[in-house]
Amino acid sequence: MSTTTAQAGTPGAGQDAVVPKAQGDGAGPDGRRRDRLSRHNLSGWLFSTPFLVLFLTFMAFPIVATLLMSFTDFGLRNVTDPLSAQFVGLDNYTKLFQDDKFVKALFNTGYFVILGVPLTIGSGLAAAVLLNSGIDRLRTFFRVGFYAPVVTAIVAVAVIWRFVLDPSEGLIAGLGHQLGIQTPDFLGSETLAMPSLIMMAVWRNMGSAMVLFLAGLQAIPTEVREAARIDGAGIFQEFRRITVPLLRPTMLYVAVMTTIGFLNVFEEPFVMTDGGPSDSTLTISLHMYREGFDFFHMGYASAMAYVLFVIVLAITTLQLRLLKDKTS
Amino acid sequence: MTRTKSVSVAATVVVTALALTSCGSGGGEQVAADKKQTLTVWAMGEEGTRLKAVTDEFTEQHPNITVKVTPVGWDVVHQKLVSAIAAKKTPDMAQMGSTMMGEFIALDALEPVDTKTFKKSDFFPATWDSNVKDGTAYGVPWYADTRALYYRTDLAKKAGIDKAPTTWKEQQALAAAYQKAGAEWGTDLQPSSTGAWQSWVQYLYSAGGELIGEDGKPALDSPAAIRAFTEWAGYFKKGLAKKTFTPGYDVTKDFGSGKRPMFQSGPWMVRNIDDQQPQIKNKYKVVPVPADKTSTSWVGGASLVTFKNSAHKAAAEELTQYLTTPKVQAEWYEADKALPANKAAWDEPALKGGGDSLTTFKTSLDTAKAIPPLEKWNEYAAAVEGALAKISQGADPAATAKALQKTAEGLVG
């Protein structure tokens, strides 16, 4: 059975019941207490081992290895002989900021986040408020409608959006044609490609924001709303003075998660524009992917991963500071 | 967007690092060809699925050898091969895209070809050359593809032209005539993005230029290269080709509808057009790429390679030999519509009666030039594509070529 039984030296039934009693009346020596602890520890360790093994192999180890690699010139030839990679200090990091493409990717990613995050939060909140107020009948329909893009595979999404944006046969071009308007080539234009991708990303992500906001909204007690209404608050006042303040914790969570997701933007430019035209939709993640897997500049790509990590960390910390203060 | 790429980068790091711990078993003990064994082969995309039927025939003749074919997608094969080499867990044999050769030769992963068994003279010269580095061949040509010009004869006639374009000038005149007669674009030309180089190299070669000059350095700012850039840019400048590109664009539909009645591509397009746009059967033609100094296309396709650390090199050689015999090459053409790299296969009945387009590709293969096996081909191609993107938007060809040459020089050494 257990070590406790063996040590106690009194085999037989009911043994387990004895132990707490012994501890309870203070007679139990320290050793016994520690045994109990280690028994608990053992099963704890056993249960968490699968996770820990996975975590160490697929998270902790790569994170450390990537950091080490970012200080080397690890390239294709080092694949067969990893130890022959040369230590280059901070070269990869300094090279990053002389890399026109990286600077452009940095700018593009910033553009994507600054426009995309508020739009996602805004539209998610608007949809949630709409669903929360009345229209009971269509609620499920809309909820599914808004949430479907979140769970749809990116390839399918790409097919749909290509159809919408196609300059000669697309939905928008077709509507324009009916109205006699010449519509632009959205994905082919350096100025319009990024806004088009942002639109697509907002559409894809507002569903998850909406679900969270909806949960937050439903957690607001109806008495509070009723009280406000009795005091003569209009719809807008109610929204500003009741809904927004009480939604702050949800808002914080949605803002942080959306920002992290948008800073890592990869799939939209990867499937829709391949970073083009003329790198106008090249993002940090896409640039990193190319450097790492197309050209096998693993050292350089690792450095890029760490710069992105620091950026995410900095922005998230800032957000938590700014928004949390107001919450508490 | 939820997928963080840094994790994938990190995952490759794991693979590489794990390779550290596994001890090298390169070479090792060789199994004789007549012993019982399993031969593992990686083949790409559709070829991977179609190859099974061919290898079944092979195993009937060689009952001691079991051939295990694993189909690998073209889009992931590069990463998979690199990871396999890092982990020293490569298959015995693989199909290798012609532009991937340089990289894997540089990785020292491929077994040199036994030139007593395989003779250069049996194959089209360019298909062989793309496997040769410093005088040693590392792959046996399997199938070839080369670029030719597809154009709509019916629409050309409407536009007042009833002769195939044979020079650059005639080609551009045809594009202009198409557009005048109502086509949305005179021709289809990929202006930028991955793969754009494929629409340009035939211009470079036809102008007498080279990707790598005789001195072993890039020759991308040579007079011929600048001429090729300028000609290529002319289509965009004159509004004959669309300046922007959508990834995943397939010209087949627009060719069928007449929106883009002309393009240059490989032999597989014949099948795509016949399958997807049957209404234009006999309304288009495939002719060699129009000439400047010469009509010179370039050769892509695939070779068969054996990995250095395979223990079944003798059996792999048997299979390679089998797959490159004229008879099996002709069978493969029937199964996959991939053009045989072995010259003698073209005398087999399946290819002899294959029609005009096949004659065109045969002619092109005789004169086409190889893509040199460069270790950093991906980067080299990306640099060319960057320059093409700028030139298609109106940048000066000579100045862009000069900058490109500088970048390219850093990639070849």
XYZ file of C-alpha atoms in Angstrom:
741
model
C 0.000 0.000 0.000
C 1.874 3.036 1.158
C 5.049 3.951 2.943
C 3.078 5.142 5.937
C 1.665 1.692 6.510
C 5.007 0.083 6.231
C 6.609 2.434 8.706
C 3.844 2.286 11.217
C 4.421 -1.432 11.354
C 0.820 -2.189 12.157
C -0.590 -3.857 9.147
C -4.227 -4.467 8.704
C -7.456 -2.774 7.914
C -8.309 0.643 9.210
C -4.701 1.697 9.160
C -5.367 4.732 7.051
C -7.850 6.003 9.539
C -5.283 5.838 12.288
C -2.879 8.193 10.677
C -4.846 11.414 10.855
C -5.697 10.649 14.409
C -2.074 10.220 15.306
C -1.262 13.518 13.717
C -4.280 15.126 15.212
C -3.286 14.473 18.783
C 0.226 15.662 18.173
C 1.748 12.284 18.797
C 2.814 11.852 15.216
C 6.507 12.476 14.757
C 7.688 14.908 12.174
C 8.826 12.101 10.005
C 5.365 10.809 9.554
C 4.114 14.189 8.506
C 6.843 14.456 5.894
C 5.975 11.003 4.620
C 2.454 12.039 4.050
C 3.641 15.090 2.228
C 5.955 13.175 -0.028
C 3.216 10.700 -0.767
C 1.059 13.560 -1.903
C 3.986 14.995 -3.798
C 4.606 11.749 -5.572
C 1.112 11.458 -6.962
C 1.222 15.145 -7.795
C 4.404 14.662 -9.739
C 3.003 11.592 -11.399
C -0.086 13.395 -12.559
C 1.789 16.388 -13.847
C 4.589 14.435 -15.511
C 2.891 14.110 -18.917
C 2.333 17.843 -18.989
C 5.799 18.642 -17.712
C 7.463 16.401 -20.260
C 5.499 18.009 -23.056
C 6.092 21.458 -21.673
C 9.815 20.978 -21.289
C 10.234 19.367 -24.704
C 8.007 21.590 -26.766
C 7.991 24.876 -24.867
C 10.832 25.415 -22.437
C 13.557 23.728 -24.427
C 12.756 25.444 -27.741
C 12.474 28.789 -25.979
C 15.957 28.429 -24.540
C 17.355 26.886 -27.734
C 15.913 29.730 -29.802
C 17.540 32.251 -27.515
C 20.900 30.526 -27.816
C 20.482 30.178 -31.538
C 19.767 33.871 -31.918
C 23.378 34.534 -30.929
C 24.753 32.256 -33.644
C 24.905 32.258 -37.426
C 22.965 28.971 -37.566
C 22.191 28.279 -41.212
C 21.477 25.458 -43.608
C 24.916 23.867 -43.382
C 24.619 23.605 -39.618
C 21.654 21.291 -39.960
C 23.915 18.279 -40.300
C 26.457 19.628 -37.849
C 24.735 21.954 -35.354
C 27.837 22.480 -33.250
C 29.672 24.108 -36.103
C 27.423 27.187 -35.840
C 29.484 30.224 -34.923
C 28.758 32.482 -31.985
C 28.183 35.959 -33.375
C 27.084 37.864 -30.283
C 24.452 40.470 -30.964
C 25.121 40.603 -34.713
C 21.726 39.171 -35.627
C 19.994 41.782 -33.500
C 21.928 44.709 -34.931
C 21.459 43.343 -38.440
C 17.696 43.330 -37.881
C 17.446 47.050 -37.638
C 19.513 47.569 -40.776
C 17.216 45.203 -42.642
C 14.837 47.358 -44.675
C 12.368 44.504 -44.889
C 12.278 44.055 -41.133
C 11.731 47.755 -40.551
C 8.938 47.669 -43.095
C 7.476 44.546 -41.465
C 7.622 46.292 -38.099
C 5.754 49.241 -39.509
C 3.181 47.032 -41.247
C 2.561 45.007 -38.108
C 2.092 48.208 -36.120
C -0.374 49.471 -38.713
C -2.255 46.180 -38.532
C -2.490 46.300 -34.729
C -3.342 49.980 -34.379
C -6.204 49.757 -36.836
C -7.240 46.150 -36.309
C -7.450 45.863 -32.526
C -9.818 48.795 -31.869
C -11.989 47.742 -34.803
C -12.191 44.182 -33.520
C -13.047 45.302 -30.011
C -15.502 47.893 -31.277
C -17.365 45.601 -33.623
C -17.278 42.733 -31.135
C -18.777 44.960 -28.468
C -21.368 46.381 -30.828
C -22.455 42.912 -31.892
C -22.631 41.760 -28.274
C -24.723 44.738 -27.195
C -27.033 44.191 -30.138
C -27.476 40.528 -29.335
C -27.990 41.244 -25.670
C -30.800 43.678 -26.253
C -34.030 42.178 -27.549
C -34.180 40.430 -30.923
C -34.586 37.186 -29.035
C -35.687 35.245 -32.056
C -32.672 35.886 -34.211
C -30.141 35.753 -31.425
C -28.919 32.249 -32.161
C -28.797 32.970 -35.857
C -26.626 36.026 -35.376
C -24.477 34.417 -32.748
C -23.660 31.591 -35.119
C -23.218 34.011 -37.979
C -20.734 36.188 -36.149
C -18.905 33.288 -34.591
C -18.632 31.064 -37.665
C -15.604 32.918 -39.093
C -13.663 32.231 -35.894
C -13.856 28.484 -36.352
C -13.543 28.417 -40.125
C -10.244 27.227 -41.582
C -8.124 30.002 -42.996
C -7.991 28.380 -46.418
C -11.756 28.496 -46.722
C -11.738 32.063 -45.459
C -9.148 32.944 -48.078
C -11.287 31.501 -50.847
C -14.270 33.562 -49.716
C -12.326 36.782 -49.417
C -10.563 36.291 -52.710
C -14.003 36.034 -54.246
C -15.165 39.176 -52.461
C -12.105 41.205 -53.406
C -11.313 39.877 -56.880
C -10.928 42.924 -59.113
C -12.631 41.490 -62.188
C -15.124 38.900 -60.983
C -15.426 39.588 -57.282
C -18.483 40.518 -55.269
C -17.429 44.125 -54.750
C -16.335 44.533 -58.361
C -19.667 43.078 -59.469
C -21.645 45.490 -57.283
C -19.519 48.345 -58.553
C -20.157 47.273 -62.094
C -23.923 47.304 -61.513
C -23.649 50.819 -60.189
C -21.268 51.870 -62.893
C -18.361 52.395 -60.509
C -14.845 51.216 -61.230
C -13.745 49.410 -58.061
C -10.053 49.211 -57.184
C -7.885 46.096 -57.137
C -7.826 45.782 -53.358
C -5.124 43.172 -52.908
C -3.066 44.475 -55.796
C -2.757 47.997 -54.501
C 0.028 48.965 -52.145
C -2.221 51.330 -50.223
C -5.333 49.154 -50.085
C -3.864 45.695 -49.520
C -3.230 46.163 -45.804
C -6.629 47.725 -45.021
C -8.220 44.819 -46.897
C -6.367 42.318 -44.743
C -7.330 44.258 -41.626
C -10.965 44.113 -42.671
C -10.655 40.370 -43.116
C -8.911 39.921 -39.751
C -11.542 41.994 -37.953
C -14.266 39.893 -39.529
C -12.452 36.743 -38.460
C -11.790 37.822 -34.885
C -14.770 39.887 -33.826
C -16.725 36.702 -33.129
C -14.510 35.642 -30.262
C -14.538 39.172 -28.820
C -18.313 39.168 -29.143
C -18.745 35.941 -27.214
C -16.621 37.246 -24.359
C -18.440 40.573 -24.272
C -21.774 38.790 -24.371
C -20.801 36.794 -21.302
C -19.694 39.997 -19.615
C -22.914 41.757 -20.494
C -25.053 38.980 -19.163
C -23.160 39.118 -15.901
C -24.292 42.698 -15.331
C -27.188 42.532 -12.840
C -30.490 43.711 -14.282
C -31.259 45.596 -11.049
C -28.441 48.000 -11.796
C -29.825 48.715 -15.218
C -33.353 49.078 -13.891
C -32.191 51.435 -11.190
C -30.454 53.572 -13.768
C -33.508 53.638 -15.925
C -35.703 54.676 -13.021
C -33.257 57.483 -12.368
C -33.927 58.635 -15.904
C -30.852 57.416 -17.751
C -31.194 57.135 -21.523
C -29.742 54.333 -23.630
C -26.455 56.111 -24.186
C -26.060 57.130 -20.589
C -26.802 53.626 -19.475
C -24.195 52.314 -21.868
C -21.570 54.832 -20.782
C -22.165 54.784 -17.046
C -23.212 51.190 -16.463
C -22.182 48.907 -19.276
C -18.707 50.235 -20.017
C -17.442 50.414 -16.423
C -18.801 46.990 -15.542
C -17.340 45.499 -18.696
C -13.821 46.735 -17.980
C -12.406 43.385 -16.834
C -13.743 41.738 -19.994
C -12.449 44.648 -22.057
C -8.994 44.226 -20.539
C -8.905 40.562 -21.355
C -10.179 41.012 -24.911
C -7.800 43.889 -25.577
C -4.752 42.006 -24.374
C -5.573 38.782 -26.204
C -6.506 40.523 -29.441
C -3.353 42.607 -29.365
C -1.165 39.558 -28.869
C -2.936 37.780 -31.701
C -2.694 40.735 -34.049
C 0.984 41.315 -33.288
C 1.591 37.756 -34.434
C -0.391 38.227 -37.638
C 0.741 35.636 -40.144
C -2.049 33.738 -41.851
C -3.856 36.609 -43.583
C -0.856 37.940 -45.515
C 0.475 34.405 -45.999
C -2.602 33.131 -47.802
C -3.879 36.336 -49.380
C -0.962 38.441 -50.565
C 2.271 36.597 -49.820
C 3.450 39.860 -48.265
C 2.938 41.817 -51.473
C 2.507 43.969 -53.386
C 6.017 45.321 -52.851
C 6.166 44.102 -49.236
C 3.228 46.311 -48.281
C 1.674 43.468 -46.280
C 4.880 41.856 -45.043
C 4.508 41.321 -41.289
C 7.097 40.345 -38.702
C 5.854 36.766 -38.458
C 5.789 36.313 -42.221
C 9.270 37.758 -42.601
C 10.467 35.491 -39.822
C 8.882 32.464 -41.483
C 10.596 33.225 -44.778
C 13.982 33.857 -43.253
C 13.712 30.732 -41.146
C 12.164 28.209 -43.487
C 12.708 29.447 -47.018
C 16.263 30.633 -46.530
C 17.112 28.708 -43.383
C 18.675 31.681 -41.600
C 17.729 30.128 -38.280
C 19.940 32.366 -36.157
C 18.515 35.459 -37.732
C 14.915 34.228 -37.546
C 15.398 33.347 -33.867
C 16.598 36.874 -33.155
C 13.501 38.159 -34.890
C 11.324 35.879 -32.751
C 12.871 37.348 -29.625
C 12.433 40.933 -30.780
C 8.776 40.157 -31.469
C 8.509 38.543 -28.047
C 9.921 41.647 -26.346
C 7.517 43.853 -28.278
C 4.538 41.711 -27.280
C 5.695 41.673 -23.677
C 6.164 45.443 -23.578
C 2.814 46.256 -25.145
C 0.928 43.744 -23.008
C 2.513 45.077 -19.823
C 1.628 48.595 -20.831
C -1.950 47.609 -21.544
C -2.298 45.835 -18.228
C -0.946 48.881 -16.421
C -3.143 51.380 -18.198
C -6.370 49.439 -18.166
C -6.050 47.700 -14.845
C -5.572 50.906 -12.879
C -8.925 52.099 -14.026
C -10.546 48.779 -13.227
C -9.501 48.609 -9.615
C -3.256 34.518 -36.808
C -3.584 32.433 -33.704
C -0.720 30.326 -34.889
C 2.469 31.790 -33.588
C 5.240 31.276 -36.050
C 7.905 31.661 -33.426
C 6.753 28.340 -32.057
C 7.323 26.686 -35.417
C 10.770 28.193 -35.644
C 11.393 26.837 -32.208
C 10.084 23.420 -33.233
C 12.661 23.195 -35.987
C 15.239 24.084 -33.423
C 14.142 21.056 -31.448
C 14.508 18.783 -34.419
C 17.963 20.121 -35.038
C 18.971 19.868 -31.451
C 17.680 16.320 -31.195
C 19.937 15.531 -34.106
C 22.812 16.457 -31.833
C 22.096 13.522 -29.617
C 21.554 10.941 -32.328
C 24.845 9.570 -33.457
C 25.686 9.600 -37.125
C 25.158 6.405 -38.995
C 26.105 7.787 -42.403
C 27.155 5.155 -44.864
C 26.888 2.154 -42.621
C 26.538 -1.351 -43.865
C 25.231 -1.788 -47.357
C 22.614 -4.341 -48.268
C 23.212 -6.100 -51.587
C 20.624 -5.626 -54.314
C 19.535 -9.261 -54.310
C 18.908 -9.451 -50.534
C 15.462 -9.086 -49.067
C 14.865 -5.451 -48.142
C 12.501 -2.507 -48.037
C 13.311 0.558 -50.057
C 11.752 3.806 -48.868
C 11.035 6.494 -51.450
C 9.639 10.002 -51.037
C 7.862 11.496 -53.990
C 6.047 14.779 -54.263
C 2.410 15.678 -54.685
C 0.453 13.798 -57.336
C 3.575 11.979 -58.422
C 3.747 10.359 -55.028
C 0.336 8.788 -55.495
C 0.863 7.789 -59.121
C 4.292 6.295 -58.575
C 2.869 3.340 -56.648
C 1.510 1.687 -59.796
C 4.885 1.913 -61.494
C 6.832 0.546 -58.547
C 4.405 -2.369 -58.251
C 5.647 -3.484 -61.631
C 9.199 -3.111 -60.458
C 8.640 -5.295 -57.417
C 7.180 -8.012 -59.613
C 10.553 -8.228 -61.294
C 12.437 -7.808 -58.033
C 10.427 -9.819 -55.494
C 13.081 -9.382 -52.836
C 12.628 -5.614 -52.781
C 9.584 -4.011 -51.206
C 9.162 -0.402 -52.300
C 7.467 1.936 -49.875
C 6.444 5.183 -51.540
C 5.537 8.108 -49.300
C 3.791 11.014 -51.009
C 4.930 14.374 -49.626
C 3.283 17.690 -50.504
C 5.409 20.049 -52.605
C 4.769 22.826 -50.118
C 6.257 20.971 -47.156
C 8.863 18.803 -48.815
C 11.701 21.242 -48.341
C 11.206 21.458 -44.585
C 10.612 17.736 -44.290
C 13.786 16.861 -46.129
C 15.876 19.309 -44.122
C 14.433 17.943 -40.868
C 15.001 14.369 -42.030
C 18.607 15.126 -42.865
C 19.099 16.850 -39.525
C 17.680 13.843 -37.724
C 19.599 11.458 -40.028
C 16.315 9.732 -40.786
C 16.173 10.196 -44.519
C 14.426 7.810 -46.881
C 16.644 5.770 -49.186
C 15.578 7.636 -52.269
C 13.617 10.711 -53.175
C 12.332 12.729 -56.028
C 14.095 16.091 -55.984
C 12.880 19.244 -57.680
C 15.524 20.624 -60.022
C 15.901 23.898 -58.139
C 16.337 22.094 -54.828
C 19.405 20.150 -55.924
C 22.007 22.784 -55.071
C 20.902 23.070 -51.492
C 20.972 19.353 -50.798
C 24.272 18.855 -52.578
C 25.690 21.553 -50.291
C 24.296 19.685 -47.291
C 26.379 16.708 -48.381
C 23.292 14.525 -48.143
C 23.247 12.994 -51.619
C 25.126 10.045 -53.032
C 27.029 10.808 -56.260
C 25.597 9.106 -59.317
C 27.484 6.147 -60.742
C 28.277 7.449 -64.209
C 29.032 3.954 -65.457
C 25.397 3.043 -65.007
C 23.839 6.382 -65.972
C 25.129 8.244 -69.010
C 24.717 11.953 -69.576
C 24.246 11.348 -73.306
C 21.015 9.426 -72.640
C 19.318 12.509 -71.237
C 18.514 16.013 -72.395
C 21.607 18.058 -71.543
C 19.874 20.611 -69.299
C 18.097 17.956 -67.247
C 21.469 16.406 -66.457
C 23.266 19.704 -65.831
C 20.973 20.828 -63.035
C 22.305 17.880 -60.995
C 25.981 18.577 -61.526
C 28.169 20.434 -59.086
C 31.922 20.682 -59.643
C 31.848 17.916 -62.215
C 29.971 15.388 -60.072
C 26.359 14.428 -60.733
C 24.167 13.845 -57.687
C 20.872 12.963 -59.300
C 19.513 11.114 -62.321
C 17.009 13.089 -64.418
C 13.542 11.629 -64.097
C 11.186 13.953 -65.899
C 11.562 17.347 -67.431
C 9.474 20.373 -67.961
C 10.256 23.422 -69.938
C 8.447 26.631 -70.726
C 6.697 27.279 -74.014
C 4.263 29.884 -75.302
C 0.541 29.159 -75.186
C -1.604 31.413 -77.350
C -5.173 31.515 -78.613
C -5.162 31.017 -82.370
C -8.864 31.853 -82.819
C -8.537 35.197 -81.059
C -5.288 35.929 -82.900
C -7.089 35.456 -86.176
C -9.809 37.846 -85.056
C -7.090 40.330 -84.203
C -5.664 39.936 -87.685
C -2.691 37.699 -86.972
C -2.561 34.143 -88.212
C 1.044 33.212 -87.665
C 2.675 32.036 -84.469
C 4.967 34.628 -82.907
C 8.596 33.595 -83.232
C 10.385 36.736 -82.069
C 10.043 39.041 -79.077
C 8.759 41.737 -81.388
C 6.050 39.526 -82.852
C 5.046 38.358 -79.403
C 4.552 41.882 -78.154
C 2.720 42.830 -81.341
C 0.361 39.895 -80.786
C -0.279 40.985 -77.206
C -1.111 44.481 -78.384
C -3.395 43.106 -81.106
C -5.230 40.910 -78.600
C -5.873 43.858 -76.368
C -7.040 45.994 -79.244
C -9.453 43.232 -80.210
C -10.992 43.273 -76.731
C -8.907 41.092 -74.427
C -8.590 42.455 -70.911
C -4.828 41.893 -70.992
C -2.568 41.172 -73.943
C -0.702 38.477 -72.066
C -0.360 36.947 -68.635
C 2.941 37.642 -66.924
C 3.600 37.183 -63.225
C 4.991 40.509 -62.025
C 6.044 39.643 -58.499
C 5.789 37.189 -55.613
C 7.097 33.635 -55.291
C 7.617 32.039 -58.678
C 7.901 35.253 -60.689
C 11.407 34.283 -61.758
C 9.839 31.476 -63.785
C 8.269 34.021 -66.093
C 11.564 35.762 -66.748
C 14.414 33.275 -67.053
C 13.404 32.260 -70.590
C 13.819 35.908 -71.610
C 17.261 35.981 -70.017
C 18.359 32.788 -71.748
C 16.917 33.830 -75.103
C 18.840 37.107 -74.915
C 22.022 35.087 -74.435
C 22.297 35.792 -70.723
C 23.137 33.560 -67.786
C 22.073 33.315 -64.158
C 25.641 32.448 -63.220
C 28.378 33.617 -65.561
C 31.416 31.639 -66.626
C 33.460 33.165 -63.799
C 31.069 31.554 -61.318
C 29.557 34.889 -60.317
C 26.001 36.043 -60.935
C 25.580 37.779 -64.271
C 22.403 39.687 -63.573
C 23.608 43.088 -64.735
C 25.066 41.868 -68.027
C 23.846 43.640 -71.173
C 21.811 40.533 -72.018
C 20.187 40.503 -68.576
C 19.297 44.180 -68.807
C 17.873 43.525 -72.265
C 15.754 40.723 -70.837
C 14.541 42.890 -67.967
C 13.672 45.713 -70.343
C 11.728 43.490 -72.714
C 9.864 41.869 -69.840
C 9.095 45.286 -68.318
C 7.761 46.490 -71.671
C 4.573 44.464 -71.237
C 3.767 46.257 -67.985
C 4.852 49.648 -69.239
C 2.538 49.404 -72.224
C -0.302 48.099 -70.107
C -0.319 44.734 -71.882
C 0.079 42.753 -68.664
C -1.406 43.214 -65.225
C 0.983 44.853 -62.779
C -0.333 43.141 -59.691
C -0.492 39.516 -58.764
C -2.724 37.511 -56.469
C -1.058 34.481 -54.903
C -2.679 31.303 -56.132
C -3.775 32.862 -59.415
C -4.305 30.270 -62.128
C -4.373 31.544 -65.687
C -6.366 28.594 -67.069
C -9.790 30.208 -66.646
C -8.817 33.572 -68.076
C -7.147 31.826 -70.986
C -10.340 29.924 -71.653
C -12.484 33.050 -71.497
C -10.081 35.051 -73.630
C -9.311 37.598 -70.936
C -5.634 36.690 -71.083
C -5.133 34.907 -74.391
C -1.377 34.305 -74.071
C 1.064 33.046 -71.439
C 4.243 31.033 -71.019
C 4.188 27.898 -68.934
C 5.092 24.230 -68.710
C 3.641 21.074 -70.292
C 1.173 20.370 -67.481
C -0.968 23.265 -68.686
C -2.021 21.260 -71.743
C -3.845 18.857 -69.478
C -5.241 21.607 -67.237
C -6.693 23.439 -70.226
C -8.125 20.285 -71.787
C -9.729 19.298 -68.486
C -11.033 22.659 -67.335
C -11.626 24.588 -70.558
C -12.641 21.927 -73.100
C -14.432 24.527 -75.228
C -11.129 25.915 -76.533
C -9.837 22.607 -77.821
C -8.053 23.249 -81.136
C -8.386 26.969 -80.552
C -4.959 27.394 -79.042
C -1.421 26.384 -79.838
C 1.782 25.702 -77.944
C 4.917 27.025 -79.615
C 8.532 27.492 -78.485
C 9.228 30.680 -76.547
C 9.754 33.540 -79.023
C 13.368 34.334 -79.739
C 15.643 37.262 -79.213
C 19.117 35.993 -80.103
C 17.844 32.446 -79.814
C 14.707 30.749 -78.584
C 16.023 29.280 -75.368
C 13.796 28.080 -72.573
C 14.838 26.714 -69.208
C 14.380 23.265 -67.767
C 12.684 22.337 -64.544
C 11.404 18.962 -63.503
C 12.672 16.394 -61.112
C 15.558 14.035 -60.588
C 15.915 10.880 -58.573
C 18.436 11.013 -55.772
C 19.798 8.482 -53.322
C 20.751 9.622 -49.847
C 24.251 9.171 -48.557
C 23.242 7.423 -45.355
C 20.956 4.904 -47.044
C 21.837 1.271 -46.498
C 20.085 0.209 -49.705
C 22.086 2.053 -52.314
C 22.295 -0.936 -54.651
C 18.538 -1.451 -54.639
C 18.013 2.277 -55.060
C 20.195 2.182 -58.117
C 18.127 -0.665 -59.511
C 14.926 1.284 -59.076
C 16.431 4.463 -60.496
C 17.611 2.504 -63.506
C 14.177 0.982 -63.928
C 12.406 4.355 -63.712
C 14.688 5.933 -66.298
C 14.423 3.228 -68.957
C 12.691 4.504 -72.126
C 9.765 2.116 -71.727
C 8.973 3.063 -68.134
C 9.546 6.732 -68.913
C 6.908 6.498 -71.618
C 4.554 4.763 -69.192
C 5.174 7.527 -66.716
C 4.293 10.066 -69.366
C 0.986 8.326 -69.854
C 0.320 8.249 -66.113
C 1.504 11.716 -65.154
C 1.905 13.648 -68.433
C 5.420 14.484 -67.262
C 7.907 14.707 -70.107
C 10.570 11.988 -70.201
C 14.091 13.145 -69.438
C 15.501 10.158 -71.294
C 15.782 11.038 -74.988
C 15.127 7.504 -76.229
C 11.728 7.479 -74.525
C 10.518 9.991 -77.092
C 10.626 7.258 -79.735
C 8.101 5.180 -77.804
C 4.618 5.096 -79.354
C 3.015 6.962 -76.435
C 5.070 10.039 -77.231
C 5.488 9.736 -80.966
C 1.834 10.254 -81.664
C 1.414 12.885 -78.989
C 0.623 15.833 -81.224
C 1.911 19.346 -81.776
C 2.415 20.457 -78.226
C 4.700 17.508 -77.531
C 6.818 18.314 -80.578
C 7.145 21.845 -79.262
C 8.314 20.677 -75.856
C 10.734 18.207 -77.428
C 12.260 20.998 -79.532
C 12.477 23.230 -76.479
C 14.103 20.525 -74.376
C 16.874 20.066 -76.925
C 17.966 23.685 -76.632
C 16.834 24.620 -73.129
C 19.300 25.529 -70.422
C 19.458 24.356 -66.834
C 18.936 26.305 -63.645
C 22.366 26.042 -62.008
C 22.324 24.093 -58.713
C 22.901 26.891 -56.223
C 23.071 26.288 -52.510
C 21.058 29.441 -51.819
C 18.725 29.161 -54.782
C 15.668 30.201 -52.745
C 17.335 33.421 -51.734
C 18.727 33.964 -55.193
C 15.280 33.512 -56.713
C 13.720 35.794 -54.098
C 16.263 38.489 -54.959
C 15.407 38.193 -58.655
C 11.707 38.360 -57.763
C 12.287 41.488 -55.710
C 13.938 43.119 -58.710
C 11.180 41.956 -61.047
C 8.563 43.422 -58.712
C 10.291 46.805 -58.854
C 10.796 46.697 -62.610
C 7.181 45.744 -63.264
C 6.104 48.807 -61.292
C 8.254 51.032 -63.473
C 11.727 51.059 -61.902
C 14.667 51.496 -64.259
C 15.824 48.030 -65.441
C 19.547 48.903 -65.615
C 19.714 50.468 -62.159
C 17.629 47.683 -60.606
C 19.789 45.047 -62.284
C 22.894 46.646 -60.831
C 21.488 46.555 -57.302
C 20.291 42.990 -57.850
C 23.739 41.921 -59.009
C 25.217 43.210 -55.766
C 22.706 41.297 -53.643
C 23.163 38.159 -55.718
C 26.943 38.275 -55.432
C 26.575 37.938 -51.683
C 24.560 34.749 -52.174
C 26.992 32.876 -54.362
C 30.344 31.926 -53.026
